Amino acid sequence: MTALLEIDDLQTAYGPSQVLFGITLRIEQGGVSTLLGRNGMGKTTTVRSLLGLTPSQSGTVRFRGERIERLSADRIARMGMAVVPEGRMIFPTLSVAENLKAFAGNRNASSNPWTLDRVYALFPRLAERARNMGNQLSGGEQQMLAIGRALMTNPHLLVLDEATEGLAPLVREDIWRCLATLRAQGQSILVIDKYVQRLVQLADQHTIIERGRVVWAGSSQQLGADPSLWHRYIGV
């Protein structure tokens, strides 16, 4: 498989405080990868560096074969990287339909691009609430909207930071089903989440970080076969 994203020896700091110490990660075209670890270990900083929101000190990030670690966030987004951020960050005073339309674009030149109808088919609840304002939605509906909004850009890579954090169990299942559908359609995905049992069913490769360093990387088969890794690096 062709690498869509390659991160090599990424180091990032906030002022004098270094947070990332040589993160390496690879996502194949059409593949699903995860970034795992406890809170405060550098996962979100990795995403911010990847998206151009927090400049890295050193290391390389290649996306679609081009180095992007010195590009602006808007340039990286236009290249086809879309994020579902922690906290969702939808527009509270825009309707569901307006939130989706605001991000419409065919960045991967798809012959079957994401549209309102396709998003509504993926998330029927959003169709029912198309005229509701963002601040009138439940947390689960807001997460569905955040995913749909990212898909409306028709990205090459979809990044989900804390994909199911704070959601009710039934809503989490909706999100997992959505991600499985996207995977079957060939969407490349990077997922940050803590539910390892579901991630080993969904993803191809996993990277675990602790205190800003990669402590383990491997396949779903390897991670699923060694629950001690879950407790050592991911469990509370």
PDB file of N, CA and C in Angstrom, residues 134-195:
ATOM      1  N   GLY A 134     -26.984  24.493  16.018  1.00  0.00           N
ATOM      2  CA  GLY A 134     -25.956  23.637  16.598  1.00  0.00           C
ATOM      3  C   GLY A 134     -26.062  23.510  18.098  1.00  0.00           C
ATOM      4  N   ASN A 135     -26.460  24.603  18.767  1.00  0.00           N
ATOM      5  CA  ASN A 135     -26.548  24.569  20.226  1.00  0.00           C
ATOM      6  C   ASN A 135     -27.818  23.899  20.725  1.00  0.00           C
ATOM      7  N   GLN A 136     -28.641  23.408  19.805  1.00  0.00           N
ATOM      8  CA  GLN A 136     -29.854  22.684  20.193  1.00  0.00           C
ATOM      9  C   GLN A 136     -29.676  21.174  20.090  1.00  0.00           C
ATOM     10  N   LEU A 137     -28.477  20.741  19.744  1.00  0.00           N
ATOM     11  CA  LEU A 137     -28.209  19.321  19.551  1.00  0.00           C
ATOM     12  C   LEU A 137     -27.633  18.701  20.819  1.00  0.00           C
ATOM     13  N   SER A 138     -27.846  17.409  20.973  1.00  0.00           N
ATOM     14  CA  SER A 138     -27.205  16.665  22.051  1.00  0.00           C
ATOM     15  C   SER A 138     -25.719  16.497  21.726  1.00  0.00           C
ATOM     16  N   GLY A 139     -24.955  16.031  22.707  1.00  0.00           N
ATOM     17  CA  GLY A 139     -23.532  15.815  22.464  1.00  0.00           C
ATOM     18  C   GLY A 139     -23.280  14.818  21.350  1.00  0.00           C
ATOM     19  N   GLY A 140     -24.063  13.753  21.320  1.00  0.00           N
ATOM     20  CA  GLY A 140     -23.898  12.758  20.260  1.00  0.00           C
ATOM     21  C   GLY A 140     -24.239  13.312  18.891  1.00  0.00           C
ATOM     22  N   GLU A 141     -25.309  14.101  18.826  1.00  0.00           N
ATOM     23  CA  GLU A 141     -25.689  14.707  17.548  1.00  0.00           C
ATOM     24  C   GLU A 141     -24.641  15.711  17.092  1.00  0.00           C
ATOM     25  N   GLN A 142     -24.042  16.430  18.041  1.00  0.00           N
ATOM     26  CA  GLN A 142     -22.969  17.351  17.683  1.00  0.00           C
ATOM     27  C   GLN A 142     -21.760  16.603  17.122  1.00  0.00           C
ATOM     28  N   GLN A 143     -21.460  15.436  17.700  1.00  0.00           N
ATOM     29  CA  GLN A 143     -20.336  14.652  17.174  1.00  0.00           C
ATOM     30  C   GLN A 143     -20.637  14.141  15.775  1.00  0.00           C
ATOM     31  N   MET A 144     -21.861  13.708  15.538  1.00  0.00           N
ATOM     32  CA  MET A 144     -22.246  13.288  14.188  1.00  0.00           C
ATOM     33  C   MET A 144     -22.103  14.448  13.217  1.00  0.00           C
ATOM     34  N   LEU A 145     -22.519  15.632  13.653  1.00  0.00           N
ATOM     35  CA  LEU A 145     -22.419  16.811  12.802  1.00  0.00           C
ATOM     36  C   LEU A 145     -20.960  17.160  12.529  1.00  0.00           C
ATOM     37  N   ALA A 146     -20.110  17.043  13.532  1.00  0.00           N
ATOM     38  CA  ALA A 146     -18.688  17.338  13.339  1.00  0.00           C
ATOM     39  C   ALA A 146     -18.061  16.376  12.339  1.00  0.00           C
ATOM     40  N   ILE A 147     -18.446  15.096  12.392  1.00  0.00           N
ATOM     41  CA  ILE A 147     -17.936  14.128  11.417  1.00  0.00           C
ATOM     42  C   ILE A 147     -18.479  14.442  10.031  1.00  0.00           C
ATOM     43  N   GLY A 148     -19.791  14.700   9.962  1.00  0.00           N
ATOM     44  CA  GLY A 148     -20.385  15.038   8.664  1.00  0.00           C
ATOM     45  C   GLY A 148     -19.772  16.281   8.062  1.00  0.00           C
ATOM     46  N   ARG A 149     -19.505  17.269   8.886  1.00  0.00           N
ATOM     47  CA  ARG A 149     -18.884  18.510   8.409  1.00  0.00           C
ATOM     48  C   ARG A 149     -17.507  18.239   7.820  1.00  0.00           C
ATOM     49  N   ALA A 150     -16.718  17.399   8.497  1.00  0.00           N
ATOM     50  CA  ALA A 150     -15.399  17.053   7.970  1.00  0.00           C
ATOM     51  C   ALA A 150     -15.510  16.282   6.655  1.00  0.00           C
ATOM     52  N   LEU A 151     -16.482  15.387   6.580  1.00  0.00           N
ATOM     53  CA  LEU A 151     -16.661  14.609   5.346  1.00  0.00           C
ATOM     54  C   LEU A 151     -17.077  15.496   4.178  1.00  0.00           C
ATOM     55  N   MET A 152     -17.802  16.568   4.457  1.00  0.00           N
ATOM     56  CA  MET A 152     -18.248  17.468   3.389  1.00  0.00           C
ATOM     57  C   MET A 152     -17.079  18.117   2.647  1.00  0.00           C
ATOM     58  N   THR A 153     -15.893  18.125   3.265  1.00  0.00           N
ATOM     59  CA  THR A 153     -14.713  18.631   2.550  1.00  0.00           C
ATOM     60  C   THR A 153     -14.165  17.592   1.585  1.00  0.00           C
ATOM     61  N   ASN A 154     -14.671  16.355   1.666  1.00  0.00           N
ATOM     62  CA  ASN A 154     -14.182  15.240   0.852  1.00  0.00           C
ATOM     63  C   ASN A 154     -12.671  15.072   1.030  1.00  0.00           C
ATOM     64  N   PRO A 155     -12.267  14.752   2.266  1.00  0.00           N
ATOM     65  CA  PRO A 155     -10.830  14.720   2.567  1.00  0.00           C
ATOM     66  C   PRO A 155     -10.144  13.451   2.086  1.00  0.00           C
ATOM     67  N   HIS A 156      -8.831  13.575   1.884  1.00  0.00           N
ATOM     68  CA  HIS A 156      -8.006  12.384   1.688  1.00  0.00           C
ATOM     69  C   HIS A 156      -7.807  11.667   3.015  1.00  0.00           C
ATOM     70  N   LEU A 157      -7.657  12.444   4.102  1.00  0.00           N
ATOM     71  CA  LEU A 157      -7.442  11.866   5.424  1.00  0.00           C
ATOM     72  C   LEU A 157      -8.402  12.505   6.415  1.00  0.00           C
ATOM     73  N   LEU A 158      -9.122  11.658   7.157  1.00  0.00           N
ATOM     74  CA  LEU A 158     -10.032  12.099   8.210  1.00  0.00           C
ATOM     75  C   LEU A 158      -9.377  11.814   9.553  1.00  0.00           C
ATOM     76  N   VAL A 159      -9.232  12.854  10.375  1.00  0.00           N
ATOM     77  CA  VAL A 159      -8.599  12.730  11.686  1.00  0.00           C
ATOM     78  C   VAL A 159      -9.654  12.975  12.759  1.00  0.00           C
ATOM     79  N   LEU A 160      -9.807  12.026  13.678  1.00  0.00           N
ATOM     80  CA  LEU A 160     -10.782  12.153  14.759  1.00  0.00           C
ATOM     81  C   LEU A 160     -10.054  12.167  16.092  1.00  0.00           C
ATOM     82  N   ASP A 161     -10.108  13.306  16.792  1.00  0.00           N
ATOM     83  CA  ASP A 161      -9.468  13.464  18.089  1.00  0.00           C
ATOM     84  C   ASP A 161     -10.501  13.197  19.175  1.00  0.00           C
ATOM     85  N   GLU A 162     -10.319  12.087  19.919  1.00  0.00           N
ATOM     86  CA  GLU A 162     -11.296  11.633  20.930  1.00  0.00           C
ATOM     87  C   GLU A 162     -12.651  11.398  20.267  1.00  0.00           C
ATOM     88  N   ALA A 163     -12.683  10.378  19.446  1.00  0.00           N
ATOM     89  CA  ALA A 163     -13.836  10.119  18.578  1.00  0.00           C
ATOM     90  C   ALA A 163     -15.136   9.916  19.343  1.00  0.00           C
ATOM     91  N   THR A 164     -15.092   9.252  20.505  1.00  0.00           N
ATOM     92  CA  THR A 164     -16.336   8.949  21.215  1.00  0.00           C
ATOM     93  C   THR A 164     -16.312   9.446  22.659  1.00  0.00           C
ATOM     94  N   GLU A 165     -15.439  10.376  22.975  1.00  0.00           N
ATOM     95  CA  GLU A 165     -15.303  10.878  24.336  1.00  0.00           C
ATOM     96  C   GLU A 165     -16.613  11.484  24.844  1.00  0.00           C
ATOM     97  N   GLY A 166     -17.061  11.039  26.008  1.00  0.00           N
ATOM     98  CA  GLY A 166     -18.228  11.617  26.656  1.00  0.00           C
ATOM     99  C   GLY A 166     -19.567  11.239  26.057  1.00  0.00           C
ATOM    100  N   LEU A 167     -19.592  10.290  25.135  1.00  0.00           N
ATOM    101  CA  LEU A 167     -20.848   9.924  24.490  1.00  0.00           C
ATOM    102  C   LEU A 167     -21.505   8.738  25.191  1.00  0.00           C
ATOM    103  N   ALA A 168     -22.823   8.699  25.123  1.00  0.00           N
ATOM    104  CA  ALA A 168     -23.565   7.578  25.677  1.00  0.00           C
ATOM    105  C   ALA A 168     -23.252   6.308  24.885  1.00  0.00           C
ATOM    106  N   PRO A 169     -23.348   5.127  25.520  1.00  0.00           N
ATOM    107  CA  PRO A 169     -22.986   3.881  24.834  1.00  0.00           C
ATOM    108  C   PRO A 169     -23.681   3.673  23.500  1.00  0.00           C
ATOM    109  N   LEU A 170     -24.982   3.948  23.414  1.00  0.00           N
ATOM    110  CA  LEU A 170     -25.686   3.730  22.142  1.00  0.00           C
ATOM    111  C   LEU A 170     -25.185   4.679  21.062  1.00  0.00           C
ATOM    112  N   VAL A 171     -24.856   5.903  21.445  1.00  0.00           N
ATOM    113  CA  VAL A 171     -24.322   6.862  20.469  1.00  0.00           C
ATOM    114  C   VAL A 171     -22.926   6.438  20.031  1.00  0.00           C
ATOM    115  N   ARG A 172     -22.123   5.943  20.976  1.00  0.00           N
ATOM    116  CA  ARG A 172     -20.794   5.436  20.602  1.00  0.00           C
ATOM    117  C   ARG A 172     -20.916   4.358  19.540  1.00  0.00           C
ATOM    118  N   GLU A 173     -21.905   3.475  19.711  1.00  0.00           N
ATOM    119  CA  GLU A 173     -22.089   2.417  18.716  1.00  0.00           C
ATOM    120  C   GLU A 173     -22.413   3.000  17.344  1.00  0.00           C
ATOM    121  N   ASP A 174     -23.202   4.067  17.310  1.00  0.00           N
ATOM    122  CA  ASP A 174     -23.493   4.738  16.037  1.00  0.00           C
ATOM    123  C   ASP A 174     -22.200   5.247  15.390  1.00  0.00           C
ATOM    124  N   ILE A 175     -21.320   5.817  16.203  1.00  0.00           N
ATOM    125  CA  ILE A 175     -20.060   6.352  15.671  1.00  0.00           C
ATOM    126  C   ILE A 175     -19.183   5.219  15.156  1.00  0.00           C
ATOM    127  N   TRP A 176     -19.095   4.119  15.914  1.00  0.00           N
ATOM    128  CA  TRP A 176     -18.280   2.985  15.444  1.00  0.00           C
ATOM    129  C   TRP A 176     -18.815   2.427  14.133  1.00  0.00           C
ATOM    130  N   ARG A 177     -20.142   2.326  14.032  1.00  0.00           N
ATOM    131  CA  ARG A 177     -20.722   1.834  12.773  1.00  0.00           C
ATOM    132  C   ARG A 177     -20.404   2.781  11.627  1.00  0.00           C
ATOM    133  N   CYS A 178     -20.474   4.076  11.896  1.00  0.00           N
ATOM    134  CA  CYS A 178     -20.137   5.066  10.874  1.00  0.00           C
ATOM    135  C   CYS A 178     -18.704   4.889  10.404  1.00  0.00           C
ATOM    136  N   LEU A 179     -17.768   4.741  11.342  1.00  0.00           N
ATOM    137  CA  LEU A 179     -16.355   4.612  10.974  1.00  0.00           C
ATOM    138  C   LEU A 179     -16.102   3.318  10.198  1.00  0.00           C
ATOM    139  N   ALA A 180     -16.809   2.245  10.572  1.00  0.00           N
ATOM    140  CA  ALA A 180     -16.671   0.992   9.821  1.00  0.00           C
ATOM    141  C   ALA A 180     -17.170   1.159   8.388  1.00  0.00           C
ATOM    142  N   THR A 181     -18.253   1.906   8.227  1.00  0.00           N
ATOM    143  CA  THR A 181     -18.778   2.186   6.885  1.00  0.00           C
ATOM    144  C   THR A 181     -17.770   2.990   6.067  1.00  0.00           C
ATOM    145  N   LEU A 182     -17.184   4.005   6.688  1.00  0.00           N
ATOM    146  CA  LEU A 182     -16.199   4.829   5.990  1.00  0.00           C
ATOM    147  C   LEU A 182     -14.982   4.003   5.591  1.00  0.00           C
ATOM    148  N   ARG A 183     -14.538   3.134   6.477  1.00  0.00           N
ATOM    149  CA  ARG A 183     -13.409   2.269   6.156  1.00  0.00           C
ATOM    150  C   ARG A 183     -13.725   1.394   4.949  1.00  0.00           C
ATOM    151  N   ALA A 184     -14.943   0.816   4.936  1.00  0.00           N
ATOM    152  CA  ALA A 184     -15.336  -0.049   3.820  1.00  0.00           C
ATOM    153  C   ALA A 184     -15.381   0.714   2.504  1.00  0.00           C
ATOM    154  N   GLN A 185     -15.607   2.027   2.585  1.00  0.00           N
ATOM    155  CA  GLN A 185     -15.640   2.862   1.384  1.00  0.00           C
ATOM    156  C   GLN A 185     -14.254   3.346   0.965  1.00  0.00           C
ATOM    157  N   GLY A 186     -13.218   2.971   1.741  1.00  0.00           N
ATOM    158  CA  GLY A 186     -11.852   3.324   1.372  1.00  0.00           C
ATOM    159  C   GLY A 186     -11.340   4.626   1.948  1.00  0.00           C
ATOM    160  N   GLN A 187     -12.056   5.203   2.931  1.00  0.00           N
ATOM    161  CA  GLN A 187     -11.610   6.451   3.541  1.00  0.00           C
ATOM    162  C   GLN A 187     -10.418   6.192   4.457  1.00  0.00           C
ATOM    163  N   SER A 188      -9.351   6.942   4.286  1.00  0.00           N
ATOM    164  CA  SER A 188      -8.200   6.868   5.181  1.00  0.00           C
ATOM    165  C   SER A 188      -8.531   7.630   6.460  1.00  0.00           C
ATOM    166  N   ILE A 189      -8.214   7.023   7.610  1.00  0.00           N
ATOM    167  CA  ILE A 189      -8.633   7.583   8.892  1.00  0.00           C
ATOM    168  C   ILE A 189      -7.526   7.444   9.926  1.00  0.00           C
ATOM    169  N   LEU A 190      -7.360   8.491  10.742  1.00  0.00           N
ATOM    170  CA  LEU A 190      -6.553   8.436  11.956  1.00  0.00           C
ATOM    171  C   LEU A 190      -7.488   8.685  13.129  1.00  0.00           C
ATOM    172  N   VAL A 191      -7.538   7.742  14.073  1.00  0.00           N
ATOM    173  CA  VAL A 191      -8.470   7.820  15.192  1.00  0.00           C
ATOM    174  C   VAL A 191      -7.711   7.896  16.511  1.00  0.00           C
ATOM    175  N   ILE A 192      -8.127   8.824  17.359  1.00  0.00           N
ATOM    176  CA  ILE A 192      -7.686   8.849  18.751  1.00  0.00           C
ATOM    177  C   ILE A 192      -8.897   8.509  19.609  1.00  0.00           C
ATOM    178  N   ASP A 193      -8.771   7.477  20.413  1.00  0.00           N
ATOM    179  CA  ASP A 193      -9.859   7.071  21.287  1.00  0.00           C
ATOM    180  C   ASP A 193      -9.292   6.103  22.317  1.00  0.00           C
ATOM    181  N   LYS A 194     -10.086   5.768  23.330  1.00  0.00           N
ATOM    182  CA  LYS A 194      -9.602   4.895  24.397  1.00  0.00           C
ATOM    183  C   LYS A 194     -10.228   3.511  24.380  1.00  0.00           C
ATOM    184  N   TYR A 195     -11.209   3.290  23.505  1.00  0.00           N
ATOM    185  CA  TYR A 195     -11.909   2.014  23.502  1.00  0.00           C
ATOM    186  C   TYR A 195     -11.175   1.013  22.604  1.00  0.00           C
TER     187      TYR A 195
END
